[in-house]
Coordinates of C-alpha atoms in Angstrom, one line a residue:
X1 CA -0.2 0.1 -0.1
X2 CA 1.0 3.8 -1.1
X3 CA 0.9 6.4 1.8
X4 CA 2.7 9.0 3.3
X5 CA 3.2 10.5 6.8
X6 CA 4.5 13.4 8.7
X7 CA 5.5 14.7 12.1
X8 CA 5.4 18.3 13.1
X9 CA 6.3 19.2 16.7
X10 CA 8.0 21.0 19.2
X11 CA 10.4 17.7 19.9
X12 CA 11.5 15.1 17.8
X13 CA 10.0 11.8 17.1
X14 CA 11.6 8.3 17.6
X15 CA 9.6 6.6 14.9
X16 CA 9.1 6.4 11.0
X17 CA 7.3 4.6 8.4
X18 CA 8.4 1.2 7.8
X19 CA 10.5 1.2 5.0
X20 CA 9.6 4.8 4.2
X21 CA 11.7 7.3 2.6
X22 CA 12.4 10.7 3.4
X23 CA 10.6 13.6 1.5
X24 CA 13.7 15.6 -0.1
X25 CA 13.6 19.1 1.4
X26 CA 11.1 18.4 4.1
X27 CA 12.0 17.4 7.5
X28 CA 10.1 14.9 9.5
X29 CA 7.9 13.6 6.2
X30 CA 7.8 10.0 4.6
X31 CA 6.7 8.3 1.7
X32 CA 6.2 4.6 1.5
X33 CA 5.6 2.5 -1.9
X34 CA 6.0 6.0 -4.1
X35 CA 8.6 5.7 -6.8
X36 CA 10.9 8.7 -6.7
X37 CA 9.6 9.9 -10.0
X38 CA 6.2 10.5 -8.2
X39 CA 7.7 12.5 -5.1
X40 CA 8.9 16.3 -6.2
X41 CA 9.8 18.9 -4.1
X42 CA 10.9 22.6 -4.5
X43 CA 11.8 25.3 -1.9
X44 CA 13.3 28.7 -1.2
X45 CA 14.2 29.1 2.3
X46 CA 11.7 28.4 4.7
X47 CA 9.0 28.0 1.9
X48 CA 8.8 24.4 0.4
X49 CA 6.0 22.6 -1.8
X50 CA 5.7 19.2 -2.5
X51 CA 3.5 16.8 -4.7
X52 CA 3.4 13.3 -4.3
X53 CA 1.5 11.2 -7.3
X54 CA 0.6 11.9 -10.8
X55 CA 0.8 15.5 -10.7
X56 CA 0.8 17.4 -14.4
X57 CA 3.1 20.4 -13.2
X58 CA 6.5 20.2 -14.5
X59 CA 9.5 21.7 -12.2
X60 CA 8.8 25.1 -13.6
X61 CA 5.6 25.3 -12.5
X62 CA 6.3 23.8 -9.3
X63 CA 8.9 26.5 -8.5
X64 CA 6.7 29.2 -9.8
X65 CA 4.0 28.2 -7.1
X66 CA 6.3 29.1 -4.3
X67 CA 5.1 32.9 -3.8
X68 CA 1.5 31.3 -3.7
X69 CA 3.0 29.1 -0.9
X70 CA 3.9 32.0 0.8
X71 CA 1.1 33.9 0.3
X72 CA -1.2 30.8 1.9
X73 CA -3.2 30.5 -1.5
X74 CA -3.6 26.9 -1.3
X75 CA -6.5 26.3 -3.5
X76 CA -4.6 27.6 -6.2
X77 CA -2.0 24.6 -5.3
X78 CA -4.7 21.9 -6.0
X79 CA -5.5 23.1 -9.8
X80 CA -2.9 21.3 -11.8
X81 CA -4.1 18.1 -13.6
X82 CA -3.6 14.7 -12.4
X83 CA -4.2 13.0 -8.6
X84 CA -2.0 14.3 -6.2
X85 CA -1.0 14.9 -2.7
X86 CA 0.5 18.5 -1.6
X87 CA 2.6 19.1 1.1
X88 CA 3.1 22.9 1.2
X89 CA 5.2 24.8 4.0
X90 CA 5.2 28.7 4.8
X91 CA 8.0 29.6 7.9
X92 CA 5.9 27.7 10.6
X93 CA 2.8 26.8 8.6
X94 CA 2.3 23.9 7.3
X95 CA -0.9 22.7 4.9
X96 CA -1.1 19.4 3.9
X97 CA -4.0 18.8 1.1
X98 CA -5.6 15.7 -0.3
X99 CA -7.9 15.8 -3.4
X100 CA -11.4 16.2 -3.7
X101 CA -12.1 12.6 -4.3
X102 CA -10.6 11.0 -1.6
X103 CA -8.1 9.1 -3.5
X104 CA -5.4 11.1 -1.2
X105 CA -7.0 11.3 2.2
X106 CA -5.6 13.1 5.1
X107 CA -5.6 12.0 8.7
X108 CA -4.1 13.3 11.8
X109 CA -3.7 12.6 15.7
X110 CA -1.7 14.8 18.1
X111 CA 0.6 13.4 20.9
X112 CA 3.3 15.3 23.6
X113 CA 4.5 18.0 22.0
X114 CA 3.0 17.7 18.3
X115 CA 1.1 16.5 15.3
X116 CA 1.3 13.1 13.3
X117 CA -0.2 13.4 9.3
X118 CA -0.7 10.8 7.2
X119 CA -2.6 9.5 4.1
X120 CA -3.6 6.6 6.2
X121 CA -5.5 6.0 9.1
X122 CA -4.4 2.9 9.8
X123 CA -0.8 3.6 10.4
X124 CA -1.7 6.7 12.6
X125 CA -4.0 3.9 14.9
X126 CA -1.1 1.6 14.5
X127 CA 1.1 4.2 16.5
X128 CA -0.3 3.5 19.7
X129 CA -2.7 0.3 18.8
X130 CA -6.0 2.1 18.5
X131 CA -8.9 0.6 17.6
X132 CA -11.4 0.5 15.4
X133 CA -14.5 2.8 16.0
X134 CA -17.9 0.5 15.8
X135 CA -19.8 3.8 15.4
X136 CA -17.7 5.1 13.0
X137 CA -17.9 1.8 10.9
X138 CA -21.5 1.8 11.5
X139 CA -22.3 5.1 9.9
X140 CA -19.8 3.5 6.7
X141 CA -22.1 0.7 6.4
X142 CA -25.4 2.0 7.3
X143 CA -25.3 5.7 5.3
X144 CA -22.1 5.3 3.1
X145 CA -21.3 8.8 3.1
X146 CA -17.8 9.6 4.1
X147 CA -18.5 13.1 5.5
X148 CA -21.7 12.5 7.9
X149 CA -19.3 12.3 10.7
X150 CA -17.2 15.2 9.9
X151 CA -13.9 14.6 11.4
X152 CA -14.6 11.2 13.0
X153 CA -12.4 8.2 10.9
X154 CA -12.8 4.8 11.6
X155 CA -10.4 4.8 14.0
X156 CA -10.5 5.9 17.9
X157 CA -8.1 8.9 18.5
X158 CA -7.6 9.3 14.5
X159 CA -9.0 12.3 12.9
X160 CA -10.2 12.7 9.6
X161 CA -9.9 16.0 7.0
X162 CA -13.5 16.1 5.5
X163 CA -14.2 16.5 1.6
X164 CA -12.7 19.8 0.4
X165 CA -10.9 20.9 3.3
X166 CA -7.4 20.9 4.0
X167 CA -5.0 20.5 7.3
X168 CA -3.4 23.2 8.5
X169 CA -0.7 22.8 11.3
X170 CA 0.8 25.7 13.2
X171 CA 2.8 26.5 16.4
X172 CA -1.1 27.3 17.9
X173 CA -2.7 24.1 17.0
X174 CA -3.8 21.7 14.0
X175 CA -7.1 21.9 12.4
X176 CA -9.1 21.2 8.9
X177 CA -9.7 23.9 7.3
X178 CA -12.3 23.8 4.2
X179 CA -10.5 25.5 1.0
X180 CA -13.4 24.5 -1.4
X181 CA -16.6 26.0 -1.9
X182 CA -19.7 23.3 -0.5
X183 CA -21.1 24.0 -3.9
X184 CA -20.2 25.7 -7.2
X185 CA -21.8 28.9 -8.8
X186 CA -23.8 27.3 -11.6
X187 CA -22.4 27.1 -14.9
X188 CA -25.0 26.4 -17.9
X189 CA -24.2 23.1 -19.5
X190 CA -23.2 24.4 -23.1
X191 CA -20.6 27.2 -21.4
X192 CA -19.2 24.5 -19.0
X193 CA -18.8 22.0 -22.2
X194 CA -15.2 23.9 -23.2
X195 CA -13.9 23.9 -19.9
X196 CA -15.1 19.9 -19.2
X197 CA -13.3 18.9 -22.5
X198 CA -10.1 20.8 -21.5
X199 CA -9.9 19.6 -18.3
X200 CA -10.6 15.8 -19.4
X201 CA -7.8 16.2 -22.2
X202 CA -5.3 17.4 -19.7
X203 CA -6.1 14.7 -17.3
X204 CA -5.6 11.9 -19.4
X205 CA -2.6 13.7 -21.3
X206 CA -0.7 13.7 -17.7
X207 CA -0.6 10.1 -18.0
X208 CA 0.3 9.6 -21.3
X209 CA 4.0 10.2 -20.5
X210 CA 5.9 7.6 -21.9
X211 CA 4.8 4.8 -20.0
X212 CA 2.8 1.8 -22.1
X213 CA -1.0 3.1 -22.4
X214 CA -4.1 0.9 -21.7
X215 CA -7.9 1.5 -21.0
X216 CA -11.4 -0.1 -20.6
X217 CA -13.3 0.0 -23.5
X218 CA -16.9 -0.4 -22.2
X219 CA -19.1 2.5 -21.4
X220 CA -19.5 5.8 -22.7
X221 CA -17.2 7.3 -20.0
X222 CA -14.1 4.6 -20.4
X223 CA -14.6 5.1 -24.4
X224 CA -13.8 8.7 -24.3
X225 CA -10.8 7.9 -22.1
X226 CA -9.5 5.7 -24.6
X227 CA -9.9 7.8 -27.6
X228 CA -8.2 10.7 -25.9
X229 CA -5.3 8.8 -25.0
X230 CA -5.1 7.2 -28.7
X231 CA -4.7 10.8 -29.8
X232 CA -1.4 10.6 -28.2
X233 CA 0.0 7.2 -29.1
X234 CA -0.8 3.4 -29.1
X235 CA -3.5 2.4 -26.6
X236 CA -4.2 -1.4 -25.7
X237 CA -8.1 -1.1 -25.0
X238 CA -9.6 -4.1 -23.2
X239 CA -13.2 -5.0 -22.8
X240 CA -14.9 -7.7 -20.2
X241 CA -16.9 -9.9 -22.3
X242 CA -19.2 -12.6 -20.5
X243 CA -22.3 -14.0 -22.3
X244 CA -24.4 -13.7 -18.8
X245 CA -24.3 -9.9 -19.1
X246 CA -26.3 -9.5 -22.2
X247 CA -25.3 -5.6 -23.1
X248 CA -24.0 -4.1 -26.1
X249 CA -20.5 -3.1 -24.5
X250 CA -18.4 -5.4 -26.9
X251 CA -20.5 -4.6 -30.2
X252 CA -19.6 -0.7 -29.5
X253 CA -16.0 -1.6 -28.3
X254 CA -15.2 -3.4 -31.4
X255 CA -16.9 -0.7 -33.7
X256 CA -14.5 2.3 -31.8
X257 CA -11.5 0.3 -32.4
X258 CA -12.2 -0.3 -36.1
X259 CA -12.9 3.4 -36.2
X260 CA -10.2 5.3 -33.8
X261 CA -6.6 5.1 -35.0
X262 CA -4.2 4.0 -32.2
X263 CA -6.5 1.7 -30.2
X264 CA -5.9 -1.9 -30.5
X265 CA -8.4 -3.7 -29.0
X266 CA -8.6 -7.1 -27.0
X267 CA -11.8 -8.7 -25.8
X268 CA -11.0 -10.7 -22.1
X269 CA -13.5 -13.4 -21.9
X270 CA -15.6 -14.5 -18.2
X271 CA -15.5 -17.5 -17.4
X272 CA -17.2 -19.4 -14.5
X273 CA -15.0 -18.0 -11.6
X274 CA -15.4 -14.3 -13.0
X275 CA -18.4 -13.9 -10.6
X276 CA -18.9 -11.5 -7.8
X277 CA -17.7 -12.7 -4.1
X278 CA -15.1 -15.2 -5.6
X279 CA -12.0 -15.8 -3.8
X280 CA -12.8 -14.9 -0.6
X281 CA -11.8 -18.1 0.9
X282 CA -8.4 -16.9 0.8
X283 CA -7.9 -13.2 2.1
X284 CA -4.1 -13.4 1.7
X285 CA -4.1 -12.8 -1.9
X286 CA -5.8 -9.3 -1.4
X287 CA -3.6 -6.5 -0.3
X288 CA -4.1 -4.3 2.8
X289 CA -6.3 -1.3 2.2
X290 CA -6.5 1.5 4.4
X291 CA -10.4 1.4 4.5
X292 CA -13.1 -1.2 3.5
X293 CA -12.4 -1.4 -0.5
X294 CA -15.6 -2.5 -2.5
X295 CA -13.5 -3.8 -5.2
X296 CA -13.0 -7.1 -3.1
X297 CA -16.3 -8.1 -3.6
X298 CA -15.4 -7.7 -7.4
X299 CA -12.0 -9.2 -7.4
X300 CA -11.9 -12.0 -9.6
X301 CA -13.5 -9.6 -12.5
X302 CA -10.6 -6.8 -12.2
X303 CA -8.1 -9.4 -11.9
X304 CA -8.7 -11.2 -15.0
X305 CA -8.7 -7.7 -16.8
X306 CA -5.4 -6.7 -15.3
X307 CA -4.0 -9.9 -16.2
X308 CA -4.5 -9.6 -19.8
X309 CA -3.5 -5.9 -19.8
X310 CA 0.0 -6.9 -17.9
X311 CA 0.5 -9.4 -20.9
X312 CA 1.0 -7.0 -23.4
X313 CA 1.7 -4.3 -20.8
X314 CA 3.8 -4.5 -17.5
X315 CA 4.4 -1.6 -15.4
X316 CA 2.4 0.4 -17.6
X317 CA -0.7 3.2 -16.6
X318 CA -4.5 1.9 -17.4
X319 CA -7.1 4.1 -17.7
X320 CA -10.6 3.5 -16.2
X321 CA -13.8 5.4 -16.5
X322 CA -14.8 5.4 -12.2
X323 CA -16.4 8.2 -11.3
X324 CA -17.7 9.1 -14.7
X325 CA -21.2 8.4 -14.1
X326 CA -20.8 10.7 -10.8
X327 CA -19.5 13.8 -12.5
X328 CA -21.4 13.4 -15.9
X329 CA -25.1 12.8 -14.9
X330 CA -27.0 12.9 -11.5
X331 CA -29.6 10.6 -10.1
X332 CA -33.3 11.7 -10.1
X333 CA -33.0 12.6 -6.5
X334 CA -32.0 16.4 -7.9
X335 CA -36.4 16.5 -8.0
X336 CA -36.3 17.5 -4.5
X337 CA -34.2 20.5 -5.2
X338 CA -36.3 21.9 -7.9
X339 CA -39.6 21.3 -5.7
X340 CA -37.3 23.0 -2.7
X341 CA -36.8 25.9 -4.9
X342 CA -40.3 26.5 -6.3
X343 CA -39.8 25.4 -9.8
X344 CA -42.6 23.2 -9.9
X345 CA -43.0 23.1 -13.8
X346 CA -39.6 22.0 -14.6
X347 CA -39.7 19.5 -11.7
X348 CA -43.1 17.8 -13.6
X349 CA -41.7 17.8 -17.1
X350 CA -38.1 16.1 -15.4
X351 CA -40.4 13.7 -13.3
X352 CA -42.8 12.4 -16.3
X353 CA -39.5 12.1 -18.5
X354 CA -37.7 9.8 -15.6
X355 CA -41.5 8.1 -15.0
X356 CA -41.4 7.2 -18.6
X357 CA -38.0 5.6 -18.2
X358 CA -38.7 3.5 -15.1
X359 CA -42.3 2.5 -16.0
X360 CA -43.7 4.3 -13.2
X361 CA -45.7 7.7 -12.7
X362 CA -44.5 11.3 -12.2
X363 CA -46.4 11.6 -9.3
X364 CA -44.9 8.6 -7.5
X365 CA -41.4 10.3 -8.1
X366 CA -42.5 13.7 -6.9
X367 CA -44.1 11.9 -3.7
X368 CA -41.0 10.4 -3.2
X369 CA -38.8 13.5 -3.7
X370 CA -40.9 15.8 -1.5
X371 CA -39.7 14.9 1.9
X372 CA -36.4 15.6 1.1
X373 CA -37.2 19.0 -0.5
X374 CA -38.6 20.0 3.0
X375 CA -35.3 20.0 5.3
X376 CA -31.9 20.8 5.1
X377 CA -28.8 18.2 5.5
X378 CA -29.0 19.2 9.6
X379 CA -32.8 17.9 9.8
X380 CA -32.4 15.1 7.5
X381 CA -29.9 13.6 10.1
X382 CA -32.1 14.1 12.9
X383 CA -34.9 12.6 11.4
X384 CA -32.5 9.4 10.4
X385 CA -31.4 9.6 14.2
X386 CA -34.8 9.1 15.1
X387 CA -35.7 6.5 12.6
X388 CA -32.4 4.3 13.9
X389 CA -34.3 4.5 17.6
X390 CA -37.2 2.8 15.7
X391 CA -37.1 -1.2 15.1
X392 CA -35.4 -1.9 12.0
X393 CA -37.7 -1.9 9.2
X394 CA -38.7 -4.6 6.9
X395 CA -36.7 -4.6 3.8
X396 CA -37.8 -3.0 0.2
X397 CA -35.6 -1.8 -2.3
X398 CA -33.8 1.4 -2.2
X399 CA -35.1 2.9 -5.1
X400 CA -38.9 2.5 -3.4
X401 CA -37.8 4.8 -0.6
X402 CA -38.2 8.1 0.1
X403 CA -35.4 10.1 -1.4
X404 CA -33.3 11.7 1.4
X405 CA -30.1 13.7 1.8
X406 CA -28.6 10.6 3.5
X407 CA -30.4 7.4 2.6
X408 CA -30.1 4.3 5.6
X409 CA -29.6 1.3 3.7
X410 CA -30.4 -2.0 4.6
X411 CA -27.3 -2.5 6.8
X412 CA -28.7 -0.4 9.2
X413 CA -31.6 -2.7 9.8
X414 CA -29.1 -5.9 10.4
X415 CA -27.3 -3.8 13.3
X416 CA -27.8 -4.4 17.3
X417 CA -30.2 -2.1 18.9
X418 CA -27.5 -1.1 20.9
X419 CA -25.3 0.1 17.8
X420 CA -28.2 1.7 16.4
X421 CA -28.5 3.7 19.4
X422 CA -25.1 4.8 19.1
X423 CA -25.2 6.1 15.6
X424 CA -28.1 7.7 16.3
X425 CA -26.5 10.0 19.1
X426 CA -23.5 10.4 16.6
X427 CA -25.8 11.7 14.1
X428 CA -27.8 14.1 16.4
X429 CA -24.0 15.5 17.5
X430 CA -23.4 16.2 13.9
X431 CA -26.2 17.7 12.9
X432 CA -25.4 20.5 15.3
X433 CA -22.7 22.8 13.6
X434 CA -23.0 21.5 9.9
X435 CA -22.6 24.4 7.4
X436 CA -24.2 22.4 4.6
X437 CA -24.7 23.2 0.7
X438 CA -28.3 24.4 -0.1
X439 CA -29.1 21.7 -2.5
X440 CA -29.2 18.2 -2.1
X441 CA -27.5 16.6 -5.2
X442 CA -24.5 18.9 -4.3
X443 CA -24.1 17.1 -1.2
X444 CA -24.5 13.6 -2.7
X445 CA -22.7 14.5 -5.3
X446 CA -19.6 15.0 -2.9
X447 CA -20.3 11.9 -1.4
X448 CA -20.4 9.7 -4.2
X449 CA -16.9 11.3 -5.5
X450 CA -15.2 10.3 -2.4
X451 CA -16.7 6.6 -1.8
X452 CA -15.8 6.3 -5.6
X453 CA -12.2 7.8 -5.0
X454 CA -11.6 5.5 -1.7
X455 CA -12.5 2.4 -3.8
X456 CA -10.3 3.4 -6.6
X457 CA -7.6 3.5 -4.4
X458 CA -8.1 0.0 -3.1
X459 CA -8.4 -1.2 -6.8
X460 CA -5.1 0.7 -7.6
X461 CA -3.1 -1.2 -4.6
X462 CA -4.6 -4.7 -6.1
X463 CA -3.1 -3.5 -9.4
X464 CA 0.3 -2.8 -8.3
X465 CA 0.7 -5.5 -6.0
X466 CA 0.0 -8.3 -8.3
X467 CA 0.7 -6.7 -11.9
X468 CA 2.9 -3.4 -11.0
X469 CA 0.0 -1.5 -13.2
X470 CA -0.7 2.3 -12.2
X471 CA -4.8 2.7 -12.7
X472 CA -5.6 6.2 -13.1
X473 CA -9.4 7.6 -13.0
X474 CA -9.0 11.0 -14.8
X475 CA -12.7 12.0 -14.0
X476 CA -11.8 12.2 -10.4
X477 CA -9.2 14.7 -11.1
X478 CA -9.6 17.8 -9.4
X479 CA -10.3 19.9 -12.5
X480 CA -12.7 17.8 -13.9
X481 CA -14.4 17.5 -10.6
X482 CA -15.0 21.2 -10.7
X483 CA -15.7 21.5 -14.3
X484 CA -18.6 19.1 -14.2
X485 CA -19.7 19.9 -10.9
X486 CA -20.3 23.5 -11.6
X487 CA -23.3 22.4 -14.1
X488 CA -26.4 22.1 -12.5
X489 CA -27.9 18.3 -11.7
X490 CA -30.8 19.1 -13.4
X491 CA -29.2 19.8 -16.4
X492 CA -26.2 16.8 -16.1
X493 CA -29.2 14.5 -15.3
X494 CA -31.8 15.4 -17.6
X495 CA -33.6 12.7 -18.8
X496 CA -34.3 13.4 -22.8
X497 CA -30.5 12.9 -23.4
X498 CA -28.0 10.3 -22.0
X499 CA -24.7 12.3 -20.4
X500 CA -25.6 15.4 -22.4
X501 CA -22.6 17.0 -20.8
X502 CA -20.2 14.5 -22.7
X503 CA -21.8 15.0 -25.8
X504 CA -21.8 18.9 -25.7
X505 CA -18.1 18.6 -24.4
X506 CA -17.0 16.5 -27.8
X507 CA -19.6 17.0 -30.3
X508 CA -17.7 17.9 -33.7
X509 CA -14.6 17.5 -32.3
X510 CA -13.3 14.3 -34.1
X511 CA -12.3 12.7 -30.7
X512 CA -15.2 10.6 -30.3
X513 CA -17.1 8.5 -33.3
X514 CA -20.6 10.0 -33.6
X515 CA -22.5 6.7 -32.8
X516 CA -20.7 7.0 -29.2
X517 CA -22.0 10.2 -28.9
X518 CA -25.3 9.2 -29.6
X519 CA -25.4 5.9 -27.7
X520 CA -28.2 5.6 -25.0
X521 CA -27.4 2.2 -23.4
X522 CA -25.0 1.3 -20.6
X523 CA -23.9 -2.2 -19.7
X524 CA -24.3 -3.5 -15.8
X525 CA -23.1 -6.4 -13.9
X526 CA -26.4 -7.7 -12.1
X527 CA -26.0 -10.7 -13.6
X528 CA -22.4 -11.5 -12.3
X529 CA -23.7 -10.4 -8.8
X530 CA -26.4 -12.4 -8.5
X531 CA -24.8 -15.6 -9.9
X532 CA -21.9 -14.7 -7.2
X533 CA -24.5 -14.6 -4.6
X534 CA -25.9 -17.9 -5.5
X535 CA -22.6 -19.8 -6.1
X536 CA -20.7 -18.5 -3.1
X537 CA -23.4 -18.0 -0.5
X538 CA -22.1 -20.8 1.9
X539 CA -19.0 -18.6 1.8
X540 CA -20.8 -15.7 2.5
X541 CA -22.6 -17.0 5.5
X542 CA -19.4 -17.7 7.1
X543 CA -17.8 -14.3 6.1
X544 CA -21.2 -12.9 7.6
X545 CA -22.1 -15.2 10.1
X546 CA -22.0 -15.4 14.1
X547 CA -18.2 -15.6 14.2
X548 CA -17.8 -12.6 11.8
X549 CA -15.8 -9.5 13.3
X550 CA -18.6 -7.0 12.3
X551 CA -21.1 -9.8 14.5
X552 CA -18.6 -9.2 17.3
X553 CA -19.3 -5.3 17.3
X554 CA -22.8 -5.2 16.5
X555 CA -22.6 -4.2 13.1
X556 CA -24.5 -7.4 11.8
X557 CA -26.7 -9.9 13.3
X558 CA -27.1 -13.3 11.6
X559 CA -31.0 -13.4 11.3
X560 CA -31.4 -10.3 8.9
X561 CA -28.1 -11.3 6.8
X562 CA -29.3 -15.0 6.5
X563 CA -32.6 -14.1 5.4
X564 CA -30.8 -11.7 2.5
X565 CA -28.9 -14.5 1.2
X566 CA -31.6 -16.6 1.2
X567 CA -33.3 -14.3 -1.3
X568 CA -29.9 -14.0 -3.5
X569 CA -30.4 -17.8 -3.7
X570 CA -33.7 -18.1 -4.9
X571 CA -32.9 -15.1 -7.4
X572 CA -35.3 -12.5 -5.9
X573 CA -34.3 -9.0 -5.3
X574 CA -31.8 -8.1 -3.0
X575 CA -30.0 -5.6 -1.2
X576 CA -26.7 -6.0 -3.2
X577 CA -25.2 -2.9 -2.2
X578 CA -25.6 -3.2 1.3
X579 CA -24.2 -6.9 1.2
X580 CA -21.2 -5.4 -0.7
X581 CA -20.6 -2.7 1.8
X582 CA -20.7 -5.6 4.5
X583 CA -18.7 -8.0 2.9
X584 CA -16.4 -5.4 2.3
X585 CA -15.9 -4.3 5.9
X586 CA -15.5 -7.8 7.2
X587 CA -12.5 -8.7 4.9
X588 CA -10.7 -5.3 6.0
X589 CA -11.4 -6.1 9.6
X590 CA -9.9 -9.6 8.9
X591 CA -6.8 -8.1 7.1
X592 CA -6.0 -5.5 9.8
X593 CA -5.2 -8.2 12.0
X594 CA -2.3 -9.5 10.0
X595 CA -1.2 -6.2 8.6
X596 CA 2.5 -6.0 8.6
X597 CA 4.4 -3.3 10.9
X598 CA 3.4 0.0 9.9
X599 CA 6.3 1.8 11.9
X600 CA 10.0 1.4 12.6
X601 CA 12.5 3.1 14.9
X602 CA 14.0 6.5 14.0
X603 CA 17.4 6.5 13.8
X604 CA 17.7 10.3 13.1
X605 CA 15.2 12.0 15.3
X606 CA 13.9 15.2 12.9
X607 CA 12.8 18.7 14.3
X608 CA 9.9 20.8 13.1

C-alpha cells in the first residue's frame, strides 16, 4: 500500500514509517511505496512545496507556485491536472492538502508536543494500537457517505480531514480548514462544455507520459478516455465480455476500435469464476487497504482484466472510467431541489420523463422527492437518528424508499439495537454545527465521489501489488470534478439525453465517433452479482455469520443477513449494495489483524 506521513512538533519523534523514504527538502516527512519520480519537491528558504502522486505540473510550474505558498493561497496548489497530495510549508505553517475525491485522504492525531499526519488512518492508529471505532464503521455501513461524521475516522483517536478541506498545522494548533466551496456557482451546460473538454484532455494527457497505456473500452465514459489517449499514442483497449451480461458493450467496443486510429482492441472473456464474491476463501491474496474496499467483491473480474493487460504492458498505466457517472450525470434525486426552489414546472416535466424511463408515474417520483425538499441536511440527519431509534424496517428496494439527503441503507437494519442507538446519537451530534450546501444534489455528488475515490485507491493497490500496473481515473481529477459539478444536476441528469455534458463537450471535435456520442445504452454487472451470490452463498454465510468481526461489534446480526442471502439464492431482489458494503468491511477487519508493521525506529530524530 502506498502512503505518506509526517511529524510536526516542538520535539523530535522516535518513529518513522517502516520502509519509508524521506521527502526531499521536508524534515519529518516520508513516503512508502511511491516511486521517486512521483515525489517532487521545490523550495526557497522557509518555503517548500511537495507533490506526491500523478501531478501534471513540471518543475518550473512548481517553482513559480512558491510565492503562492508564501501567500498561503492553498486552493491554487490543487489546480494542476492529475491526482496528487500537496504538502506546502510557509515558515511555521504547514498545509497538507488531499484531493477532492479522497484518493489522497489526510488524517491526523496529536500527541505530546506535536502532530502526526498521514494518508493512512490505519498507520496512525498503529502508533499506539488504537482500535476501530464501531460507531464510525457503522456510519460507513449504514449511510455510505464519508463526510457524515465529519472529522471522525474509522479509528478511535485518529481524525480525518473532510472532503474539500485541508489540514493546517501551526504552532497554535492543528485543524481541518475548508478550501473548496460546498457547492459551485452554476454554469450552463453549453458554457461549461469547453472547460470540461479541456480538463479531461489534460487529465488523460498527464498520464500519457511515455509509459505503455491501456484503457477499459466499455461504456461511454471509458470509451471517451480511450479515444483521448489514442490521440497521443498507441492504446491497448480491453473489454470484459461475458455471455451472462447480455449487454452491447463489446459490439460498441469493436466498432470503436475499428474507427479510431491508435486503438488496439482485446476482448477479455469471462469464465465461471469471474463473478462477484469469488476468492473470499483466501484473503491473503488480497492487498491490505486503508479502508473497506468495494473492489474485493469484484476482485476476480478485475484480476482477469488486469492480467490480460499485464501480458502486453507490464508496469504501464491503465485508464478507467470510474466516477464518470458521478460527474457527467445525476440521479433523479435532484427533483427534491427543484421542488424546494419552487421550480414546479421543471420538476413536473423532468418527473414525467424519468417516469417513462422507469415505467412508473411522475406523481410517484415527486412523492418520493417531496420529504427531502422540506428539510436540509442537518434536519435530515435528525430524522435519520429518530428512525435508527425505532425497530428495524422490513426490507424494500432502496429505489422505492423516499429520496433522502443521506439514505439509510439496509445494513442499518442488520445492526444490533445498541449500535443503532450509538449511531443515532452520533448523527444528532453531527447535525449541530453543520454548514451544508443548499442543494441535496451538491451534497450527494461530493459523497459519491469520495466513496468512488476511496474504492479506486483500493483497486489501484491491487493492480500495483499483483501486476505493477498504475490504475488512473481521470474523472476523479480535481479540475474535472470542478468543471463538471459546476453544471447543475438537473442539466447533467436531464432525462431526454444520455450524459449530455459529455456529448456537448466532444460533439464535432472528431475525438469520439458520432455513434458513441449518440449511444443511450449502458452495460451492467447485475447478472454476475447474482451469480456470485448464488454460487458463493455458503462462503458469505460464514464471512458474515455469528463468528464474523462485524457480528462481534454489533454491526450485523445473523438472522437478517441469512434471510437476505436466502433471497439471493432464490433469485429474488436483494440488497446488493448493502451486502457489498458488509463483505468489504468484514474483509478489511480481518486483514487489519494480519497487516504488516507500519512503523520502525527512527535513527535520526527530526525536528519541526
